[in-house]
PDB file of C-alpha atoms in Angstrom:
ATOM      1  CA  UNK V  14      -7.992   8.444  -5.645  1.00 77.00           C
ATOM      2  CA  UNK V  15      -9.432   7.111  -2.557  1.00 86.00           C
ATOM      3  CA  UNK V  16      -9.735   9.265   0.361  1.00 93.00           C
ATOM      4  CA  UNK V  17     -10.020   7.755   3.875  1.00 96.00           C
ATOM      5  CA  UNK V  18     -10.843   8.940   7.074  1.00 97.00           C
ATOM      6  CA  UNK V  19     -10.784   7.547  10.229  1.00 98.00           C
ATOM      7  CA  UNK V  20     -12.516   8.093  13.737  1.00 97.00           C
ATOM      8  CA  UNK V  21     -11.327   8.231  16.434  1.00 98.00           C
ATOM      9  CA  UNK V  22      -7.505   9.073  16.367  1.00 98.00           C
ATOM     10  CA  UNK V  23      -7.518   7.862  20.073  1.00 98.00           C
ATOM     11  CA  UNK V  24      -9.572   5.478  21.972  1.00 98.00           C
ATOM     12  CA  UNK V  25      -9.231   4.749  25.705  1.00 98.00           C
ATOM     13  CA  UNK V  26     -11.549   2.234  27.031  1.00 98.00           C
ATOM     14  CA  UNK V  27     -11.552   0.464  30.345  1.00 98.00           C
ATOM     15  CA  UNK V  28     -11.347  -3.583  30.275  1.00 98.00           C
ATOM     16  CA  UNK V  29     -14.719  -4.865  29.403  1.00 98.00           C
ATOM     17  CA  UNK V  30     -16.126  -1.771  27.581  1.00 98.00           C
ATOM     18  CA  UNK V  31     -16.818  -1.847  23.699  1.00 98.00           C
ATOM     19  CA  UNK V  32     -15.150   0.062  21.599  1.00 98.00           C
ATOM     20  CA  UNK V  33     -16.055   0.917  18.233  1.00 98.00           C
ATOM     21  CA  UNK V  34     -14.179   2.566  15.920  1.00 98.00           C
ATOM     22  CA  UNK V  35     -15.830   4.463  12.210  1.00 98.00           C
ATOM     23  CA  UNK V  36     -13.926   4.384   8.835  1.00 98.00           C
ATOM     24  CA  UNK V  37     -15.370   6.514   6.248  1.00 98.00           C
ATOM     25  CA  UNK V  38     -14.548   6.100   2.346  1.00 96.00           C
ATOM     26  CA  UNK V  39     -15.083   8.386  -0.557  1.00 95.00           C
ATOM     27  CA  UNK V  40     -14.338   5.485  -4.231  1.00 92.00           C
ATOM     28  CA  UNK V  41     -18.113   4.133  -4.593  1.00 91.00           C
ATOM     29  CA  UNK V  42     -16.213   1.402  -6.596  1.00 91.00           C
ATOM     30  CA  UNK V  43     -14.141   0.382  -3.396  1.00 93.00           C
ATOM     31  CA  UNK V  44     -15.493  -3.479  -3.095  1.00 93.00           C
ATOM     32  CA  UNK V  45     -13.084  -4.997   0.282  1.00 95.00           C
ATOM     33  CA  UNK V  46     -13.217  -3.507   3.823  1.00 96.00           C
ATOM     34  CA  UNK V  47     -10.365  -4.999   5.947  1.00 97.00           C
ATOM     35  CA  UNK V  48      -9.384  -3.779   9.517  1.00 98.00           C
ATOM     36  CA  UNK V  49      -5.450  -4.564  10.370  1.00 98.00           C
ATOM     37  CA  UNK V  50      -4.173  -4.658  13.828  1.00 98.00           C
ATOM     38  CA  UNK V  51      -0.327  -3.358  14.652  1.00 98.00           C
ATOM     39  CA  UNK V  52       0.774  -3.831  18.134  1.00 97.00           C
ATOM     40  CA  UNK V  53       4.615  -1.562  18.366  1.00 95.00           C
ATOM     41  CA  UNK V  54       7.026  -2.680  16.281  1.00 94.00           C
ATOM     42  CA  UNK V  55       5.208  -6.005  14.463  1.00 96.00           C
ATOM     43  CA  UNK V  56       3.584  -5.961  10.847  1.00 97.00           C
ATOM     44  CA  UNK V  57      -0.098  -4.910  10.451  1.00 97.00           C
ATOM     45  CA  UNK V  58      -2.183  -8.178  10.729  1.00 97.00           C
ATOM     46  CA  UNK V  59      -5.332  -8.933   9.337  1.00 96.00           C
ATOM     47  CA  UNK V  60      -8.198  -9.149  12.059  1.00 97.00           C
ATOM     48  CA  UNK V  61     -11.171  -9.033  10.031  1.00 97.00           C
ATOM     49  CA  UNK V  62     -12.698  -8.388   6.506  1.00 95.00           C
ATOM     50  CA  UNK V  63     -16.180  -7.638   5.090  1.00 94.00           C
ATOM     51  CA  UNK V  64     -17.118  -7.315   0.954  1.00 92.00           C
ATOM     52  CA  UNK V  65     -19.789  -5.233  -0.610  1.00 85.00           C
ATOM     53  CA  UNK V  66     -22.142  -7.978  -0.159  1.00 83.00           C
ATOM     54  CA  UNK V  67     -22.486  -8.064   3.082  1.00 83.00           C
ATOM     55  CA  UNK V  68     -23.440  -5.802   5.677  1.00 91.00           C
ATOM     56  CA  UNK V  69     -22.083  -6.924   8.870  1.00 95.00           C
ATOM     57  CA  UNK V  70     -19.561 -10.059   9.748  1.00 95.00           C
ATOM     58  CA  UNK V  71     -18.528 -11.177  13.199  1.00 97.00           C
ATOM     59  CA  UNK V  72     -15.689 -13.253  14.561  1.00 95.00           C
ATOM     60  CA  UNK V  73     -15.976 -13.891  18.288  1.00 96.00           C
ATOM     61  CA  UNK V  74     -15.482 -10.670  19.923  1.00 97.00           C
ATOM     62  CA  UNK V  75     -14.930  -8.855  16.812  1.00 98.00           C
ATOM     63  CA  UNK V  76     -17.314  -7.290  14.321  1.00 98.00           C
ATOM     64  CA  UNK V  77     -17.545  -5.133  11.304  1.00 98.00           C
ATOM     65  CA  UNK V  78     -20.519  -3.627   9.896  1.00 97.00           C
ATOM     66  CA  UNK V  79     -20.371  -1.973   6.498  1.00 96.00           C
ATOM     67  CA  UNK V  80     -22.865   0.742   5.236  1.00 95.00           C
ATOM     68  CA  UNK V  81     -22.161   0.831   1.250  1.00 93.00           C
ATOM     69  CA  UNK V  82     -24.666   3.861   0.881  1.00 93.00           C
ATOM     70  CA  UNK V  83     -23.399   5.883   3.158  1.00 95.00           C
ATOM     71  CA  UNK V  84     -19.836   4.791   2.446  1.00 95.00           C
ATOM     72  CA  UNK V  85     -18.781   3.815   5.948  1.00 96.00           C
ATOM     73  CA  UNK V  86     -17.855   1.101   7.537  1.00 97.00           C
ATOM     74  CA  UNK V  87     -16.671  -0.170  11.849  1.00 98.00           C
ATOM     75  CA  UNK V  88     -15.254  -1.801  13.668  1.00 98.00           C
ATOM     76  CA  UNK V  89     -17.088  -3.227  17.158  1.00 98.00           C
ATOM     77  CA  UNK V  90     -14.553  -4.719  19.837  1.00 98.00           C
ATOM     78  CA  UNK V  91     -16.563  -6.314  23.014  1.00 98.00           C
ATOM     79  CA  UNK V  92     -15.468  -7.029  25.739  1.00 98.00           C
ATOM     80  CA  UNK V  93     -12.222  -5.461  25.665  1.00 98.00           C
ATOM     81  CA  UNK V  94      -9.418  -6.965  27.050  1.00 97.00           C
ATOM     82  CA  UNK V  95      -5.599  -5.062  27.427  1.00 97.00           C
ATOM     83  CA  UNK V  96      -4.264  -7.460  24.751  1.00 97.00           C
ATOM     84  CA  UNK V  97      -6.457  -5.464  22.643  1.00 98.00           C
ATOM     85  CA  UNK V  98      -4.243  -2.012  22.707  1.00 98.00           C
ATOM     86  CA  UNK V  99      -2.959  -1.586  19.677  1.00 98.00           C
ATOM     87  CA  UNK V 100      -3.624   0.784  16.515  1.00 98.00           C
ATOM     88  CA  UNK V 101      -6.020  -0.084  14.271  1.00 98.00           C
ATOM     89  CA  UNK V 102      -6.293   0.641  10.723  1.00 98.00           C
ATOM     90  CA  UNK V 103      -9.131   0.469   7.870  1.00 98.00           C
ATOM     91  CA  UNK V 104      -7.793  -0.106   4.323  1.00 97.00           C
ATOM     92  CA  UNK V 105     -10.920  -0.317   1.646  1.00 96.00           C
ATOM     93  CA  UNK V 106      -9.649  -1.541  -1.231  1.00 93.00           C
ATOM     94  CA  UNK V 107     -11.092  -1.537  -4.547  1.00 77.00           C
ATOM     95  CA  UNK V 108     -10.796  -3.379  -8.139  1.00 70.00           C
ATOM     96  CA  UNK V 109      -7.592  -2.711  -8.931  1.00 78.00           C
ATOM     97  CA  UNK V 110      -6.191  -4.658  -5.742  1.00 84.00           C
ATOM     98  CA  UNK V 111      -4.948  -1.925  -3.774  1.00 92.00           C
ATOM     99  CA  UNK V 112      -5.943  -0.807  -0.679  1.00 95.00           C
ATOM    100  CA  UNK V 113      -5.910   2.876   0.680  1.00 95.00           C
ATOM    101  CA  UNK V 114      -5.035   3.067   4.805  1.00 97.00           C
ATOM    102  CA  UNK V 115      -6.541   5.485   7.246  1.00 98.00           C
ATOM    103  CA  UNK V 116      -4.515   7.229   9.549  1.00 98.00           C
ATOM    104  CA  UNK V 117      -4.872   5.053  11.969  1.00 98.00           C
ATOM    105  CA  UNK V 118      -6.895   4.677  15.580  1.00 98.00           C
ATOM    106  CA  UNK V 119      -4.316   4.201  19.182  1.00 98.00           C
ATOM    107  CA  UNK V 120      -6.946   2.056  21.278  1.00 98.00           C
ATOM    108  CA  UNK V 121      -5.475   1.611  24.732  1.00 98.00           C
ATOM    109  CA  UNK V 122      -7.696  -0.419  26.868  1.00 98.00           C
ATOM    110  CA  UNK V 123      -7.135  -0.458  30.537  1.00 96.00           C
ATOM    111  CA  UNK V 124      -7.315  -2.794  32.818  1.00 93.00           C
TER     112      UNK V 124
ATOM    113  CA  UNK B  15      -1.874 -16.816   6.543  1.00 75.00           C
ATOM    114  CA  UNK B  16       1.243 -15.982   4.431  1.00 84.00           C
ATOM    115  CA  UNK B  17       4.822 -16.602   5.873  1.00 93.00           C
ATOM    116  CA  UNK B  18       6.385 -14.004   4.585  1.00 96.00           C
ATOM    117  CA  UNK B  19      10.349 -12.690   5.560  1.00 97.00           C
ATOM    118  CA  UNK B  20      12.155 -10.040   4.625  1.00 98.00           C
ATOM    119  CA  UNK B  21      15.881  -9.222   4.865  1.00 98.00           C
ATOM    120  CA  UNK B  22      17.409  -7.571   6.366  1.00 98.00           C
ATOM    121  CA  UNK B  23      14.998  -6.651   9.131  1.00 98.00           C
ATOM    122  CA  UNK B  24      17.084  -3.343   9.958  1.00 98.00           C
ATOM    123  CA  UNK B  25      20.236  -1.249   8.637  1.00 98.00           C
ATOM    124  CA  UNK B  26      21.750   2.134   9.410  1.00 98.00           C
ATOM    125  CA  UNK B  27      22.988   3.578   6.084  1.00 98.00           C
ATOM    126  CA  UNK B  28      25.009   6.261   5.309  1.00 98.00           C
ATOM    127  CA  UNK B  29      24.376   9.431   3.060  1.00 98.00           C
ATOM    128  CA  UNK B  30      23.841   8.815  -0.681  1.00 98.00           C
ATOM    129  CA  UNK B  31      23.986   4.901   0.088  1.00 98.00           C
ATOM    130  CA  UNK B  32      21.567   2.767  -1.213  1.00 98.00           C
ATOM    131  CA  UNK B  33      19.774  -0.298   0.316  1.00 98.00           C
ATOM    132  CA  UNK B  34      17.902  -3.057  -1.397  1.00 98.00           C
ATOM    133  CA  UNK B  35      15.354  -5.117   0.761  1.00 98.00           C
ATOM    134  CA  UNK B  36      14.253  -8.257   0.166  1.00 98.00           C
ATOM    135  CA  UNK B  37      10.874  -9.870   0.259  1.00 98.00           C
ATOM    136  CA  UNK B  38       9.868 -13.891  -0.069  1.00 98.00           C
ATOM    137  CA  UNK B  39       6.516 -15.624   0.413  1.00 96.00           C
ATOM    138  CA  UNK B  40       6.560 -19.132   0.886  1.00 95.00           C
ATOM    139  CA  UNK B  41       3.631 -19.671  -1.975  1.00 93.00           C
ATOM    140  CA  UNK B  42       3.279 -18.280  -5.670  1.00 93.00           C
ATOM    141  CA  UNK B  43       1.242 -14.757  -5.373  1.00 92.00           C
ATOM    142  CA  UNK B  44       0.238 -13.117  -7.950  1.00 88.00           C
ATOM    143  CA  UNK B  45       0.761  -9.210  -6.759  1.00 91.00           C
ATOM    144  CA  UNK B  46       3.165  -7.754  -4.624  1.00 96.00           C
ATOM    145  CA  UNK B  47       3.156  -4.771  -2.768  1.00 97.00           C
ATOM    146  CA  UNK B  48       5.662  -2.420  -1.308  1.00 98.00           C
ATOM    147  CA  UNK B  49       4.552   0.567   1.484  1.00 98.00           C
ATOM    148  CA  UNK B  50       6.368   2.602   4.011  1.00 98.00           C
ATOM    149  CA  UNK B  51       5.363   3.534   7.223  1.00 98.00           C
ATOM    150  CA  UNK B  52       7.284   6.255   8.753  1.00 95.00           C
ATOM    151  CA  UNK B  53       7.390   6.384  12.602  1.00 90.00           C
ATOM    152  CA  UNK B  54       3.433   7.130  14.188  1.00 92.00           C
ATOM    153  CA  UNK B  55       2.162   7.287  11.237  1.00 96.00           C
ATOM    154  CA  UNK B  56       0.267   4.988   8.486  1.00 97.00           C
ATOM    155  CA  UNK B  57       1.302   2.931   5.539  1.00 98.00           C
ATOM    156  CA  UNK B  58       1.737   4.475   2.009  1.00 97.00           C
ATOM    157  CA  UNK B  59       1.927   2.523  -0.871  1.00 97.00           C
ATOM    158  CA  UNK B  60       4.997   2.779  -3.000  1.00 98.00           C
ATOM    159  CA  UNK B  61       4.234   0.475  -5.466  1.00 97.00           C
ATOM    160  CA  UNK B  62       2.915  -2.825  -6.987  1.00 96.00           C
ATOM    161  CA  UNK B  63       4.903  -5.435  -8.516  1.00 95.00           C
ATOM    162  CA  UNK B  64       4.195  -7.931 -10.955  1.00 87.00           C
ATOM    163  CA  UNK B  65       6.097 -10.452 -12.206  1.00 84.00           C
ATOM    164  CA  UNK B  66       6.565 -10.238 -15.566  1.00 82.00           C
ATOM    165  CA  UNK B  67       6.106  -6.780 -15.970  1.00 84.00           C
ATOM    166  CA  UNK B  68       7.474  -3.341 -14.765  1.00 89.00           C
ATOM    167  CA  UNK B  69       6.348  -2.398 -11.270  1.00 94.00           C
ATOM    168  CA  UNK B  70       3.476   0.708 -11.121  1.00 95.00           C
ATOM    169  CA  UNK B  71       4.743   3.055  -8.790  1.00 96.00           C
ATOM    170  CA  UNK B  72       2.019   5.733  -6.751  1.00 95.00           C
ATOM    171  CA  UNK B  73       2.013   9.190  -7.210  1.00 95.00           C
ATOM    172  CA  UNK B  74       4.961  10.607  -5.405  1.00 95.00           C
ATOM    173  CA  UNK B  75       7.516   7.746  -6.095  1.00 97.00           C
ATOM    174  CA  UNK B  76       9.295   7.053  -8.748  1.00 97.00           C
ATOM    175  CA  UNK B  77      11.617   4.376 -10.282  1.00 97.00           C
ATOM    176  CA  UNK B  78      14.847   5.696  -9.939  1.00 97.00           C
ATOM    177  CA  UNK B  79      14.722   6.376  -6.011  1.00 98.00           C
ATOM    178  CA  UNK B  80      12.734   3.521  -5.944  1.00 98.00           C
ATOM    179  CA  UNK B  81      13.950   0.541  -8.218  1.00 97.00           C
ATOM    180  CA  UNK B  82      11.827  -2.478  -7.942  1.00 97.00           C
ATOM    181  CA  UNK B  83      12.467  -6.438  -9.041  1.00 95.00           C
ATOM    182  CA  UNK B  84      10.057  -9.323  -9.225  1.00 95.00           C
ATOM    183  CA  UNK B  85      11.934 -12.235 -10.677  1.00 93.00           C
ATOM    184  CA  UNK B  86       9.360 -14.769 -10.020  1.00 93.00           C
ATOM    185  CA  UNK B  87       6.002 -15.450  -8.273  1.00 94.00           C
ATOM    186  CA  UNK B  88       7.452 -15.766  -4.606  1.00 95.00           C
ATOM    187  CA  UNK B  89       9.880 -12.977  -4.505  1.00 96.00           C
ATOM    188  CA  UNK B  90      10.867  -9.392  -5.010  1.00 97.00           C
ATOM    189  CA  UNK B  91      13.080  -6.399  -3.989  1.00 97.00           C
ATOM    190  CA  UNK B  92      13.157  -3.003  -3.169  1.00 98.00           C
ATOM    191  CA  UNK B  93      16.331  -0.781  -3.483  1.00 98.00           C
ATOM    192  CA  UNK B  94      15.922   2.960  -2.403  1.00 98.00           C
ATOM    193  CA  UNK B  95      18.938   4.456  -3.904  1.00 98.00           C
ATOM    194  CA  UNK B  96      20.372   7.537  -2.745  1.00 98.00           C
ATOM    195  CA  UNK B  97      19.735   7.607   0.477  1.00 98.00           C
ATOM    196  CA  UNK B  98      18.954  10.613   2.452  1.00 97.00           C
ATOM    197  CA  UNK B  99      17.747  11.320   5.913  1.00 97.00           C
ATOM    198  CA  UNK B 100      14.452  11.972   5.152  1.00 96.00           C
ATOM    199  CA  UNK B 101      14.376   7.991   4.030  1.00 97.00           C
ATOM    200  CA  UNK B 102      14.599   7.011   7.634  1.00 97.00           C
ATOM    201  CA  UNK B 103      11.130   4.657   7.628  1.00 98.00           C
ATOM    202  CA  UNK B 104      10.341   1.017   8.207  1.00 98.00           C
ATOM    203  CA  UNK B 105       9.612  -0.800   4.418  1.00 98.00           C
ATOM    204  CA  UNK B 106       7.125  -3.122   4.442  1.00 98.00           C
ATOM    205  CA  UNK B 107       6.371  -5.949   1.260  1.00 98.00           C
ATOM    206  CA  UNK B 108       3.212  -7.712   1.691  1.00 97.00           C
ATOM    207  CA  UNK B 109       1.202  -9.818  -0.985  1.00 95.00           C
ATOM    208  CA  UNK B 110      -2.062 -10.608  -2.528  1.00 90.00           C
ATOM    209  CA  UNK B 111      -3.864 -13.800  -3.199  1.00 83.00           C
ATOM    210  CA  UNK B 112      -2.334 -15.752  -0.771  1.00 83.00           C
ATOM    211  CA  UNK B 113      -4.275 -18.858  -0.602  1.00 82.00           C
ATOM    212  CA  UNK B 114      -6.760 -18.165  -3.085  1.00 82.00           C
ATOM    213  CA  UNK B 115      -7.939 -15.274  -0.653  1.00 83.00           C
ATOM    214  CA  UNK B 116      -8.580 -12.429  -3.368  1.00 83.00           C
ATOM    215  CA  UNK B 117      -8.136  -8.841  -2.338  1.00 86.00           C
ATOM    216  CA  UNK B 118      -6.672  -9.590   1.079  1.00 91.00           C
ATOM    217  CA  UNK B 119      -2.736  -8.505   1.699  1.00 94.00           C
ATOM    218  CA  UNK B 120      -0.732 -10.189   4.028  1.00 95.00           C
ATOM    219  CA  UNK B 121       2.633  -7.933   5.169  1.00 97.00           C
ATOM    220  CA  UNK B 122       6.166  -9.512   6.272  1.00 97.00           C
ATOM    221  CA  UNK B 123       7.549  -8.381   9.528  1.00 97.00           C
ATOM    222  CA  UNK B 124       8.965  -4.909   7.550  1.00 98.00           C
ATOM    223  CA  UNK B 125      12.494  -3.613   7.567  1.00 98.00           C
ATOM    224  CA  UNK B 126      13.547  -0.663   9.467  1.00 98.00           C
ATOM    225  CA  UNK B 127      15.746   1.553   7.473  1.00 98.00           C
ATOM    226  CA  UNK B 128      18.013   4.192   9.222  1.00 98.00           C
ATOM    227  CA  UNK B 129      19.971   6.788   7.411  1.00 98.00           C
ATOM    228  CA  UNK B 130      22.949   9.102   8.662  1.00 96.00           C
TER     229      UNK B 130
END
């Protein structure tokens, strides 16, 4: 099965900073790189996605880059902002629909 | 994306109890998913569910704890029977295809499952 790591555990930025935020995979076959956001107590929500096909995608402040050789893939958050704290969670996913969650990164930003 | 409820959003059960969950999208998906997150910590899949067919449960789960239905295209439930302690975890459905949008899962709001 898939194994997935994720790095950091913890992230403390202050307002403004980046923050960035590495997801490593080990299924070559894995094909869909999503990140989710869950703020305490709500459902994980999709922030943004990348396939195989591409290497990087960006959605205003939000970016992921994806490095299908080395089987990696981040998340860049600019300009942070305290609505931003929240965990964060890869989940590559492969053919057979299913995706495979890291542990999961706490990113408290500060004003 | 998805609307997506479940019901009911939170019991307290007692010992040996079970609890069945339900799960409804507001358009036809094709797969549905079950995980549970346990408190701090990340989601684990439980199982998929198809309609039409028998659900395929992950390693560590099986079909009696873990009964699963999927009547039809926009709904299905979970029942974890014989409830223990250890069960204590929010359940979470979410679904595939929504939209056309292949691969990506959308999750309901979960259901946060208590046992005494």
């Amino acid at each position: 099965g898939e194994n997935v790591e994720q790095h950091p555990s913890t992230l403390s930025v202050q307002e403004g900073d980046s923050a960035v935020i590495k997801c490593t995979y080990s299924d070559s076959a894995s094909n869909y790189f999503p990140w989710y956001k869950q703020e305490l107590g709500k459902r994980p929500q999709l922030i943004i996605d990348i396939r195989s096909n591409v290497g990087e995608k960006k959605d205003q402040r939000i970016a992921v880059t994806l490095n299908k050789t080395a089987k990696h893939f981040s998340l860049h958050i600019t300009e942070t902002q305290p609505e931003d704290s929240a965990v964060y969670f890869c989940a590559p996913g492969g053919s057979n629909y299913k995706l495979t969650f890291g542990k999961g990164t706490l990113l408290t930003v500060n004003p | 994306s998805a609307v997506i409820s479940q019901k009911p959003s939170r019991d307290i059960c007692q010992r040996g109890t079970s609890l069945t969950i339900q799960c409804q999208v507001d358009s036809q998906v094709t797969m549905m998913f079950w995980y549970r997150q346990q408190p701090g910590q990340s989601l684990t899949l439980i199982a998929t569910a198809n309609q039409g067919s028998e659900a395929t449960y992950e390693s560590g789960f099986v079909i009696d704890k873990f009964p699963i239905s999927r009547p039809n295209l926009t709904f299905s439930t979970l029942t974890v029977s014989n409830l223990s302690p250890e069960d204590s975890s929010i359940y979470l459905c979410s679904v595939e295809n929504y939209g056309g949008r292949k691969d990506t899962q959308y999750f309901g709001p979960g259901t946060r499952l208590t046992v005494l």
